[in-house]
Coordinates of C-alpha atoms and ligand atoms in Angstrom, one line a residue:
M29 CA -5.1 -32.8 72.2
T30 CA -1.7 -32.7 73.9
L31 CA -1.9 -32.9 77.3
P32 CA 0.8 -31.6 80.2
P33 CA 3.3 -34.4 80.5
G34 CA 2.7 -36.2 84.0
T35 CA -0.4 -35.9 83.6
D36 CA -2.5 -39.5 84.7
L37 CA -5.3 -40.5 82.5
G38 CA -5.5 -43.9 83.4
P39 CA -9.5 -44.7 83.6
F40 CA -10.1 -41.0 82.5
A41 CA -8.4 -41.7 79.8
S42 CA -12.8 -40.7 78.1
L43 CA -12.2 -37.2 79.0
A44 CA -9.5 -37.3 76.4
E45 CA -11.9 -39.1 74.3
D46 CA -14.3 -36.6 75.1
L47 CA -12.5 -32.5 74.7
Q48 CA -11.6 -34.2 71.3
E49 CA -15.1 -34.9 70.0
I50 CA -16.2 -31.3 72.8
T51 CA -13.4 -29.4 70.1
E52 CA -14.6 -30.4 67.5
A53 CA -18.5 -29.7 68.0
L54 CA -18.1 -26.6 68.6
A55 CA -16.3 -25.5 65.5
A56 CA -18.8 -26.0 64.2
T57 CA -21.1 -23.9 66.2
S58 CA -22.6 -19.8 65.4
T59 CA -24.7 -19.8 68.1
E60 CA -24.4 -19.3 71.5
R61 CA -27.2 -21.7 72.0
E62 CA -25.4 -24.8 70.4
V63 CA -22.2 -24.0 71.7
I64 CA -24.1 -24.1 75.4
A65 CA -26.0 -27.3 75.0
I66 CA -22.4 -28.4 73.2
V67 CA -20.8 -27.8 76.4
L68 CA -22.7 -28.7 79.2
T69 CA -24.2 -32.1 77.9
P70 CA -20.8 -34.2 77.9
A71 CA -19.2 -32.4 81.3
V72 CA -22.7 -33.5 82.9
R73 CA -22.4 -37.1 81.9
A74 CA -18.4 -37.8 82.1
L75 CA -18.4 -36.6 85.5
G76 CA -22.2 -38.1 86.9
A77 CA -23.4 -34.4 87.9
V78 CA -26.7 -34.3 88.3
A79 CA -27.8 -30.6 86.7
G80 CA -25.0 -28.5 84.6
I81 CA -26.1 -24.6 83.6
V82 CA -24.4 -22.3 82.1
L83 CA -24.9 -18.6 83.7
L84 CA -23.5 -15.3 81.5
V85 CA -22.5 -12.1 82.5
D86 CA -24.5 -8.8 80.4
Q87 CA -22.3 -6.7 79.9
T88 CA -25.2 -3.6 79.3
D89 CA -26.5 -4.4 82.9
Q90 CA -23.8 -6.4 84.4
Q91 CA -26.1 -8.7 85.3
M92 CA -26.1 -13.2 86.0
K93 CA -28.8 -14.2 82.7
I94 CA -29.0 -18.2 82.3
A95 CA -27.7 -19.3 79.1
G96 CA -28.4 -23.4 79.3
S97 CA -29.6 -25.8 81.3
Q98 CA -29.8 -29.4 81.7
G99 CA -31.2 -32.3 85.2
Y100 CA -32.9 -29.8 87.3
E101 CA -36.4 -30.8 88.0
S102 CA -38.3 -28.2 86.4
G103 CA -40.3 -26.2 88.9
T104 CA -37.6 -27.2 91.4
P105 CA -36.8 -23.8 92.4
T106 CA -32.5 -24.1 92.5
V107 CA -29.6 -21.6 93.8
W108 CA -28.5 -20.4 90.9
Q109 CA -31.0 -17.5 89.2
E110 CA -30.2 -14.8 87.2
G111 CA -29.8 -11.3 88.8
P112 CA -27.0 -8.9 89.9
I113 CA -23.5 -10.3 89.7
E114 CA -23.3 -9.1 93.0
D115 CA -25.6 -11.3 94.2
H116 CA -24.4 -14.2 93.5
V117 CA -21.2 -13.7 95.9
L118 CA -19.7 -16.9 95.0
I119 CA -19.9 -16.0 91.1
A120 CA -18.8 -12.7 91.9
D121 CA -15.6 -14.7 93.9
I122 CA -14.8 -16.6 91.5
L123 CA -14.7 -13.9 88.4
R124 CA -12.4 -12.3 90.9
M125 CA -10.3 -14.5 91.5
R126 CA -10.7 -16.2 88.5
E127 CA -10.3 -20.0 89.6
A128 CA -12.1 -22.7 89.5
L129 CA -13.5 -23.7 93.1
Y130 CA -15.6 -27.0 93.9
F131 CA -17.0 -28.4 96.8
E132 CA -16.3 -32.0 98.0
H133 CA -18.0 -33.3 100.8
A134 CA -22.2 -33.2 101.6
G135 CA -23.0 -29.2 102.6
A136 CA -19.0 -27.2 101.7
L137 CA -21.5 -26.1 99.7
K138 CA -24.2 -24.2 102.1
E139 CA -21.4 -24.0 104.2
A140 CA -18.8 -22.0 102.7
Y141 CA -22.0 -19.7 101.1
P142 CA -24.8 -20.0 103.0
E143 CA -27.2 -16.7 101.8
L144 CA -27.5 -19.4 98.5
E145 CA -30.2 -21.3 99.8
S146 CA -31.8 -18.5 101.7
R147 CA -31.8 -16.1 99.2
T148 CA -33.4 -17.9 96.8
G149 CA -34.8 -20.0 97.9
G150 CA -33.4 -23.5 96.1
L151 CA -31.3 -25.7 97.4
A152 CA -27.9 -26.4 97.7
A153 CA -26.4 -28.8 95.6
I154 CA -24.5 -31.8 97.9
A155 CA -21.1 -31.7 95.7
N156 CA -20.8 -28.5 93.2
A157 CA -17.7 -26.8 90.7
T158 CA -18.3 -23.8 89.3
L159 CA -15.8 -22.7 86.5
P160 CA -15.3 -19.2 85.3
M161 CA -14.8 -18.2 81.9
F162 CA -12.2 -15.3 80.2
L163 CA -12.3 -13.7 77.2
D164 CA -9.2 -11.6 76.9
D165 CA -9.4 -10.5 80.9
Q166 CA -13.1 -10.6 79.9
P167 CA -15.0 -12.0 82.6
L168 CA -17.9 -14.1 80.4
G169 CA -19.6 -16.1 82.8
V170 CA -19.7 -19.3 84.5
I171 CA -20.1 -22.9 84.5
V172 CA -21.4 -25.0 86.8
L173 CA -21.7 -28.6 87.6
D174 CA -24.5 -30.2 91.1
F175 CA -23.9 -33.0 92.6
K176 CA -25.9 -34.6 94.8
E177 CA -22.9 -37.1 96.1
P178 CA -20.5 -36.0 97.3
H179 CA -17.1 -36.0 94.4
H180 CA -14.4 -35.7 94.6
F181 CA -12.4 -34.3 91.3
S182 CA -9.4 -35.6 90.3
P183 CA -6.3 -33.9 88.8
A184 CA -7.8 -35.3 85.5
E185 CA -10.7 -34.0 85.6
R186 CA -11.0 -30.5 87.0
H187 CA -8.5 -30.1 83.8
F188 CA -10.5 -32.0 81.9
L189 CA -12.9 -28.8 83.4
K190 CA -10.0 -25.8 83.0
I191 CA -10.2 -26.5 79.4
L192 CA -13.3 -27.1 78.5
S193 CA -14.1 -23.8 80.0
A194 CA -11.4 -22.1 78.1
Q195 CA -12.7 -23.6 75.4
C196 CA -16.6 -23.0 75.7
A197 CA -15.6 -19.8 76.5
I198 CA -13.5 -19.3 73.2
A199 CA -16.3 -20.8 71.1
L200 CA -18.0 -18.5 72.2
G201 CA -16.0 -15.1 72.2
R202 CA -16.7 -16.6 68.2
T203 CA -20.4 -16.6 68.0
R204 CA -21.1 -12.9 69.7
L205 CA -17.8 -12.1 67.3
L206 CA -20.0 -13.6 64.7
D207 CA -23.2 -11.4 65.6
D208 CA -21.9 -8.1 65.7
L209 CA -20.6 -9.3 62.9
E210 CA -23.2 -9.8 61.5
R211 CA -25.0 -6.8 63.2
Q212 CA -22.5 -4.5 61.8
V213 CA -23.7 -6.0 57.8
A214 CA -26.8 -5.3 58.6
T215 CA -26.4 -1.8 59.8
R216 CA -24.9 -0.9 56.9
T217 CA -26.5 -2.8 54.3
R218 CA -29.4 -0.2 55.8
Q219 CA -27.0 2.7 55.4
L220 CA -26.9 1.7 51.8
E221 CA -29.7 0.8 50.9
N222 CA -30.5 4.1 52.3
Q223 CA -28.1 6.4 51.2
A224 CA -29.2 4.1 47.4
R225 CA -33.5 5.3 48.0
A226 CA -32.1 9.1 49.4
Q227 CA -30.0 9.8 46.0
E228 CA -32.0 8.2 43.8
A229 CA -34.7 10.2 45.6
F230 CA -32.7 13.5 45.0
V231 CA -31.4 12.5 41.1
A232 CA -35.5 12.2 40.3
F233 CA -36.1 16.0 42.1
T234 CA -33.4 17.4 40.7
E235 CA -34.7 16.0 37.0
A236 CA -38.1 17.2 38.5
V237 CA -37.3 20.7 39.6
G238 CA -35.4 20.9 35.6
T239 CA -38.8 20.4 34.3
N240 CA -41.9 20.6 36.8
T241 CA -43.4 24.5 37.5
D242 CA -46.2 23.4 40.2
L243 CA -43.7 24.8 43.4
L244 CA -46.2 23.0 45.6
A245 CA -45.3 19.4 44.6
L246 CA -41.6 20.3 44.8
A247 CA -41.6 21.5 48.0
Q248 CA -43.6 18.5 49.1
Q249 CA -40.9 16.7 46.3
A250 CA -38.0 17.9 48.3
I251 CA -39.5 16.8 51.8
T252 CA -39.2 13.4 50.9
V253 CA -35.6 13.9 49.5
L254 CA -34.4 14.9 52.6
R255 CA -36.5 12.9 54.5
A256 CA -34.9 9.5 53.2
R257 CA -31.3 10.7 54.3
F258 CA -32.2 12.8 57.2
H259 CA -35.2 9.8 59.1
D260 CA -35.5 12.0 62.4
A261 CA -36.8 14.9 60.3
T262 CA -39.7 16.5 60.5
I263 CA -39.6 19.3 57.5
V264 CA -41.9 22.3 56.8
Y265 CA -42.6 24.6 53.9
Y266 CA -43.5 27.9 54.0
T267 CA -44.5 30.7 52.3
R268 CA -44.7 33.8 52.7
D269 CA -48.6 35.5 53.1
G270 CA -48.0 39.2 55.2
D271 CA -45.5 38.6 58.6
L272 CA -46.5 35.6 58.8
W273 CA -45.1 32.7 57.0
K274 CA -47.5 30.0 57.2
A275 CA -47.1 26.1 56.1
Q276 CA -47.5 25.1 52.9
A277 CA -46.0 21.0 52.8
W278 CA -44.8 19.1 55.5
S279 CA -43.9 15.3 55.8
E280 CA -45.7 13.4 56.9
D281 CA -44.6 12.7 60.8
L282 CA -45.7 16.3 61.5
S283 CA -48.2 16.2 64.4
E284 CA -51.2 17.3 64.3
A285 CA -50.9 20.1 67.2
L286 CA -48.0 21.2 65.0
V287 CA -49.9 21.3 62.1
V288 CA -52.0 23.4 63.5
S289 CA -50.2 26.5 64.4
L290 CA -47.5 26.0 61.8
T291 CA -50.2 26.6 59.1
A292 CA -51.7 28.2 61.3
G293 CA -48.6 31.5 60.8
L294 CA -45.2 31.5 62.4
P295 CA -44.4 35.5 62.6
S296 CA -41.3 37.4 60.7
S297 CA -40.1 37.4 64.7
T298 CA -39.9 33.3 65.4
P299 CA -35.9 33.3 65.9
L300 CA -35.5 30.8 63.9
I301 CA -36.7 32.5 60.7
R302 CA -35.0 35.3 61.8
R303 CA -31.5 33.6 62.0
A304 CA -32.5 32.3 58.8
I305 CA -33.7 35.4 57.1
N306 CA -30.8 37.2 57.8
A307 CA -28.5 35.2 56.2
G308 CA -30.2 34.8 53.8
T309 CA -28.7 31.1 53.7
A310 CA -29.3 27.5 55.4
V311 CA -28.0 28.0 58.6
F312 CA -27.7 25.0 61.3
T313 CA -28.5 24.9 65.1
N314 CA -27.2 21.8 67.2
G315 CA -29.8 21.9 70.3
W316 CA -33.3 22.6 70.5
D317 CA -35.1 25.0 73.1
A318 CA -38.5 25.4 72.4
E319 CA -40.0 28.2 75.0
Q320 CA -36.7 30.0 73.2
E321 CA -37.5 29.4 69.9
Q322 CA -41.3 29.4 69.8
I323 CA -43.1 27.4 68.3
E324 CA -45.4 25.5 70.9
H325 CA -45.4 22.7 70.8
S326 CA -42.1 21.8 69.3
E327 CA -40.0 20.2 72.4
A328 CA -39.9 16.6 70.7
Y329 CA -36.8 18.3 68.4
S330 CA -33.3 18.5 69.6
T331 CA -32.1 20.2 66.7
A332 CA -33.2 22.9 63.9
A333 CA -32.4 24.4 60.4
G334 CA -33.7 26.0 58.0
F335 CA -33.8 27.1 53.8
P336 CA -34.6 30.2 53.0
L337 CA -35.8 30.1 49.7
T338 CA -35.1 33.8 47.8
V339 CA -37.2 35.2 44.4
D340 CA -36.3 38.5 42.8
D341 CA -34.2 39.3 45.7
E342 CA -36.9 38.7 47.9
I343 CA -37.2 35.8 50.4
R344 CA -41.0 34.5 49.3
H345 CA -40.8 31.2 51.1
L346 CA -38.4 29.2 54.0
V347 CA -37.7 25.0 54.5
L348 CA -37.4 24.9 57.8
F349 CA -36.2 21.5 59.8
G350 CA -36.4 19.5 62.9
L351 CA -34.6 16.7 63.5
K352 CA -35.6 14.2 66.9
D353 CA -32.9 12.2 67.5
T354 CA -29.2 14.1 65.8
P355 CA -28.1 16.3 68.3
R356 CA -25.4 17.5 66.1
W357 CA -25.3 18.2 61.8
T358 CA -22.3 16.9 60.4
E359 CA -20.9 18.8 57.0
R360 CA -21.5 16.3 55.0
D361 CA -24.7 17.0 55.8
Q362 CA -25.1 20.7 56.2
S363 CA -24.4 20.6 52.5
L364 CA -26.9 18.3 51.2
V365 CA -29.6 20.1 53.2
R366 CA -27.6 23.8 51.1
A367 CA -27.7 21.3 47.6
V368 CA -31.5 20.2 47.9
G369 CA -32.4 24.5 48.8
R370 CA -30.2 25.8 45.8
S371 CA -32.3 23.0 43.4
L372 CA -35.6 24.3 45.6
T373 CA -35.1 28.0 44.7
L374 CA -33.5 27.2 41.2
A375 CA -36.9 26.2 41.1
V376 CA -38.9 29.1 43.3
E377 CA -37.4 30.9 41.2
R378 CA -38.5 29.1 37.5
A379 CA -42.2 29.1 38.5
H380 CA -42.1 32.0 39.6
G381 CA -41.3 33.0 36.5
V382 CA -43.7 30.9 34.5
A383 CA -46.4 32.0 37.2
Q384 CA -46.0 35.3 36.4
L385 CA -45.5 35.2 32.8
A386 CA -48.8 33.7 33.1
Q387 CA -50.9 36.0 34.4
R388 CA -49.7 39.6 32.3
T389 CA -50.3 36.7 29.2
Q390 CA -53.8 36.7 30.7
E391 CA -53.3 40.8 30.8
L392 CA -52.5 41.3 27.4
E393 CA -55.4 39.2 26.5
R394 CA -57.7 41.2 28.5
S395 CA -56.6 44.7 28.3
N396 CA -56.2 44.0 24.4
T397 CA -60.0 42.8 24.1
E398 CA -60.1 45.2 26.1
L399 CA -58.5 48.0 24.4
E400 CA -60.8 46.8 20.6
Q401 CA -64.7 47.0 23.4
F402 CA -62.9 50.2 23.8
A403 CA -62.0 51.1 19.9
Y404 CA -64.8 50.2 18.1
I405 CA -67.3 52.0 20.8
A406 CA -65.9 55.0 20.6
S407 CA -65.1 54.5 16.5
H408 CA -68.8 53.4 16.9
D409 CA -70.6 57.0 19.2
L410 CA -67.9 59.1 17.2
Q411 CA -69.1 58.7 13.7
A412 CA -72.2 61.1 14.6
P413 CA -70.4 63.9 15.7
I414 CA -67.6 64.1 13.6
R415 CA -70.6 63.6 10.7
A416 CA -72.1 66.7 12.0
V417 CA -68.4 68.5 11.8
T418 CA -67.8 68.1 8.6
S419 CA -71.4 68.9 7.4
F420 CA -71.6 71.9 8.5
A421 CA -68.4 72.7 7.9
G422 CA -69.7 72.3 4.3
I423 CA -72.1 74.1 4.2
I424 CA -70.5 77.0 5.8
H425 CA -68.2 76.9 2.9
K426 CA -70.8 76.8 0.4
R427 CA -72.8 79.5 2.1
Y428 CA -71.3 81.9 3.4
G429 CA -67.5 80.7 2.1
D430 CA -67.7 84.1 0.3
S431 CA -68.6 85.9 2.7
L432 CA -65.4 84.8 4.9
D433 CA -61.9 86.9 4.8
E434 CA -58.9 84.9 4.2
R435 CA -58.1 83.9 8.2
G436 CA -62.4 83.1 8.3
Q437 CA -61.4 80.2 5.2
L438 CA -58.7 79.3 6.3
Y439 CA -59.5 78.0 9.4
L440 CA -62.3 76.5 7.5
R441 CA -60.7 74.7 5.6
Q442 CA -58.3 72.8 8.2
I443 CA -62.1 72.4 10.8
M444 CA -62.7 70.5 7.1
E445 CA -59.8 69.1 6.6
S446 CA -59.5 67.5 10.3
G447 CA -62.8 66.2 10.4
E448 CA -61.6 64.3 7.2
H449 CA -58.5 62.9 9.1
M450 CA -61.1 62.4 12.4
K451 CA -63.4 60.3 10.1
R452 CA -60.7 58.4 8.9
L453 CA -58.9 57.2 12.2
V454 CA -62.2 55.9 13.4
D455 CA -63.2 54.5 9.3
D456 CA -59.7 52.2 10.4
L457 CA -59.6 52.7 14.6
L458 CA -63.5 50.4 13.6
A459 CA -61.6 48.3 10.8
F460 CA -58.9 47.4 13.2
S461 CA -61.4 46.1 16.1
R462 CA -63.9 44.6 13.9
V463 CA -60.8 41.9 12.5
H464 CA -61.7 40.4 16.0
T465 CA -65.7 41.1 16.6
E466 CA -66.8 41.0 13.1
Q467 CA -65.0 37.1 11.9
Q468 CA -66.6 36.1 9.1
P469 CA -65.8 31.9 9.2
L470 CA -62.4 30.6 7.1
L471 CA -63.7 29.6 3.5
P472 CA -62.0 28.4 0.2
T473 CA -62.4 32.0 -1.0
D474 CA -60.5 32.8 -4.9
A475 CA -58.3 35.5 -4.7
E476 CA -58.2 36.3 -8.0
N477 CA -62.1 37.4 -7.8
V478 CA -60.6 39.4 -4.6
F479 CA -58.1 41.6 -6.3
D480 CA -60.4 42.6 -8.7
A481 CA -62.8 43.8 -6.4
V482 CA -60.7 45.5 -4.8
A483 CA -58.3 47.0 -7.9
S484 CA -62.3 47.8 -9.8
R485 CA -61.8 50.4 -6.2
L486 CA -58.8 51.8 -6.8
Q487 CA -58.3 51.8 -9.7
T488 CA -57.2 55.3 -11.2
S489 CA -56.5 56.5 -14.4
G490 CA -52.5 57.4 -13.2
V491 CA -51.8 53.7 -11.9
T492 CA -50.5 50.0 -12.8
L493 CA -52.2 47.3 -11.0
I494 CA -52.2 43.3 -12.4
R495 CA -51.7 40.6 -10.6
S496 CA -51.1 36.7 -11.2
A497 CA -53.4 33.5 -11.1
L498 CA -53.7 33.8 -7.6
P499 CA -55.0 30.4 -5.6
V500 CA -58.5 29.5 -3.5
V501 CA -57.5 30.3 -0.2
Q502 CA -58.8 29.2 3.1
T503 CA -60.0 32.8 4.3
D504 CA -62.6 35.0 5.5
G505 CA -63.0 36.5 2.4
Q506 CA -63.4 39.9 4.1
Q507 CA -60.7 40.4 5.7
L508 CA -58.6 38.7 2.5
D509 CA -60.6 41.7 0.5
Q510 CA -59.6 45.1 3.4
L511 CA -56.1 42.7 3.0
L512 CA -55.4 43.4 0.0
Q513 CA -57.0 47.1 -0.5
N514 CA -54.8 48.2 2.6
L515 CA -51.4 46.3 1.3
I516 CA -52.4 47.4 -2.7
S517 CA -52.9 51.1 -1.4
N518 CA -50.4 51.8 0.2
G519 CA -48.1 50.7 -2.8
L520 CA -49.8 53.4 -4.2
K521 CA -50.0 55.7 -2.4
Y522 CA -45.8 55.6 -1.3
R523 CA -45.3 56.2 -4.8
R524 CA -42.4 57.8 -6.6
E525 CA -42.2 62.1 -7.5
G526 CA -42.6 61.3 -11.5
V527 CA -43.0 57.0 -12.1
V528 CA -45.9 56.0 -12.3
P529 CA -46.6 53.5 -9.4
E530 CA -47.2 50.1 -10.4
V531 CA -48.7 46.7 -8.0
E532 CA -48.4 43.4 -8.5
V533 CA -49.8 41.0 -7.0
T534 CA -48.5 37.5 -7.0
A535 CA -48.5 34.0 -5.1
Q536 CA -46.7 31.0 -4.9
R537 CA -47.0 27.9 -3.3
D538 CA -45.1 27.1 0.0
G539 CA -45.8 23.3 1.3
A540 CA -49.6 23.9 2.7
W541 CA -49.8 28.0 2.4
W542 CA -49.9 29.5 -0.3
R543 CA -47.7 32.5 -0.4
F544 CA -48.9 36.6 -2.1
A545 CA -46.5 39.0 -2.7
V546 CA -47.0 42.9 -3.7
S547 CA -44.3 44.6 -4.7
D548 CA -44.6 48.1 -5.7
N549 CA -42.2 50.7 -6.7
G550 CA -42.7 53.1 -4.7
I551 CA -40.5 55.3 -2.2
G552 CA -39.3 52.0 0.2
I553 CA -38.5 51.4 3.4
E554 CA -35.5 51.9 5.9
P555 CA -34.1 48.7 7.3
Q556 CA -34.3 50.1 10.4
Y557 CA -38.4 50.2 10.0
Y558 CA -40.2 46.9 8.8
E559 CA -40.3 46.2 12.0
R560 CA -41.6 49.4 13.4
I561 CA -44.2 50.0 10.3
F562 CA -46.6 46.8 12.5
E563 CA -47.5 49.0 15.0
I564 CA -51.1 50.9 15.7
F565 CA -50.1 54.1 14.8
Q566 CA -46.8 53.9 14.0
R567 CA -45.9 56.5 10.6
L568 CA -42.2 57.0 8.7
H569 CA -44.2 60.5 7.1
G570 CA -45.9 63.8 8.5
R571 CA -49.5 63.9 7.0
E572 CA -48.5 66.9 5.2
S573 CA -46.6 64.3 2.6
Y574 CA -48.3 61.5 2.7
E575 CA -51.8 60.9 4.8
G576 CA -52.7 58.1 6.7
T577 CA -53.4 57.3 9.9
G578 CA -51.0 54.6 10.7
I579 CA -53.5 52.0 11.5
G580 CA -53.4 49.8 8.4
L581 CA -50.9 47.7 8.4
A582 CA -52.0 46.9 11.7
V583 CA -54.4 45.7 10.8
C584 CA -52.7 43.4 7.6
K585 CA -50.7 41.8 10.5
K586 CA -54.0 41.2 12.7
I587 CA -56.0 39.6 10.2
V588 CA -52.4 37.4 8.7
E589 CA -52.0 35.7 12.0
R590 CA -56.4 35.6 13.4
H591 CA -55.5 32.6 9.8
G592 CA -52.4 32.0 11.1
G593 CA -50.6 32.4 8.7
Q594 CA -47.3 35.4 8.4
L595 CA -46.7 39.5 7.2
W596 CA -43.2 40.2 6.0
L597 CA -41.5 42.8 3.6
E598 CA -38.7 43.2 2.6
S599 CA -37.5 46.2 0.5
V600 CA -34.8 48.9 -1.0
P601 CA -35.0 52.7 -0.9
G602 CA -35.5 55.1 -3.9
K603 CA -37.0 51.1 -6.0
G604 CA -40.1 49.9 -4.4
S605 CA -41.5 47.4 -1.4
T606 CA -42.1 43.8 -1.9
F607 CA -45.2 42.9 1.8
F608 CA -45.0 39.4 1.4
F609 CA -48.6 37.5 3.2
T610 CA -49.4 33.7 3.4
L611 CA -52.5 32.4 4.0
P612 CA -53.4 28.1 3.9
E613 CA -54.7 26.0 1.1
A614 CA -58.5 25.5 0.1
Ligands
ADP722 P1 -50.6 54.7 7.5 O1 -50.2 54.4 6.4 O2 -52.1 55.2 7.4 O3 -49.7 55.6 7.2 P2 -49.8 51.9 7.3 O4 -49.9 51.3 9.3 O5 -50.7 51.1 6.6 O6 -50.3 53.3 8.0 O7 -48.4 52.2 6.8 C1 -47.0 52.3 8.1 C2 -46.8 53.5 7.4 O8 -45.5 51.8 6.7 C3 -46.5 54.0 6.3 O9 -47.1 55.5 7.7 C4 -45.4 53.7 6.2 O10 -44.6 55.1 6.0 C5 -44.5 53.7 6.1 N1 -45.4 52.1 4.6 C6 -46.7 51.0 4.5 N2 -46.8 50.5 3.3 C7 -45.3 51.0 2.6 C8 -45.1 51.4 1.4 N3 -45.4 50.4 0.6 N4 -43.7 52.0 0.6 C9 -43.5 52.3 1.8 N5 -43.3 52.9 2.8 C10 -44.6 52.5 3.4

């Protein structure tokens, strides 16, 4: 430590040593309290003061605060008390002049600053030294030394105190910087942690959007994502119900009063809702006026946003935001809100699609069951009147046929033919509905026996029916009978002019399944009709060329599907067709 030349240290050479020690000790400090303890102790001791105190200026409210003291008796009031700077006339003077003040003789301090004692109720010291501390031109505070005897402050002592207060100011400045830095690091760490949390939540949300179809759960997750970023936000998800928008999910901070009014619903005329609907996209407002915005109990908010969720060109849901401590929306925050909005829209669209599909399937199932019941009842109840028509037509033919003229006979024939066709229709419809209504359990069934029974019914002189070895399969025997009967009779019916109709049934193993093939040498089918012919009432020919109802293959399809199998065909027009179906092994 170098002192200005000519400084006479004389008997105070130890002061220089003290300064040296103090400087070293200060270098190791990191808190204000440590700095003050290190400075006060040697100052009081070296100069023989009775007490010392450090008062610092609080920059936020311009008050003097006691940072540390030494030697004052507790319980005895001093003249050094906390309070506004301007009340401390002495300190204010020193900080203004940037000069230390020394009061060496008894009564000098009291004389110069009489209000010290009257204001504080404390006793002014006999002698006193008060030194200002500055850092970068900013007043930091003062170091005060009080003496109970008159004291002459030699140039060496004054020099010592000057350097001491400068050192103290620098050390205090350093601890403040450290504090600041620590605070900054902590804030930044918190920010980064929040960002990481927000990011994680966002990733989880985007993943959920891809799979989850539970709309409310997704909305709740979106709210969590947004809350991770906007801690001061209240976020509410609404679904439209007529002209009202009813809250269905919300962030947990939502006040009870708001929950009540938002779940009851906000009208579409609510300004923020109207703005979002009109814009068709996210809207952001800076500044919030609860009265103007017509949302009761929303006074706590300072700004807001809303985004509509559009499905099938229709806005069905809304997400509204209120921010409590954020006066303005930044570009970045706006894009985050938009991104979440877009994801949620996708999810909503998908969820709606799935819900619609489920509903449609349910409706279809219901109408199918109804149709079957209707078909069964209708065909069942139609049987008696049809029988009456055909049998009476038969009687007329038999008894009065001869007395009818040609036209009368033609009409009668048409009545009889129509009656028969109606009977077939009713029989086939009954068979169609019975596939579901009259099911037998699936049991091991010998397909050879079934084929033989069917063949014996269909075998006539002009046709060939053959089979290879057939397996035992796990089926409803009656349905297998019906299946083979329909396919074989079609094979015989759709015969080619001048060719003896031949139908062959074979079977091949295919894993746990048996694949049957029913092949004919008939007229064949054009590929474009491969699907259509399995639909009920779909026929490729008029009844004048081939009699039929268009129900047989629809029945076959139902039977095979009931067994979990498949039915399809291959065909060469003009050569023949092969219908394949699979049934489970026994
Ligand atoms: P239907 O035989 O009573 O008309 P199906 O449902 O059994 O009703 O058959 C639907 C249509 O498929 C038939 O009208 C016919 O045009 C065509 N078809 C079915 N089986 C054959 C086959 N083996 N060969 C050629 N065409 C066929």
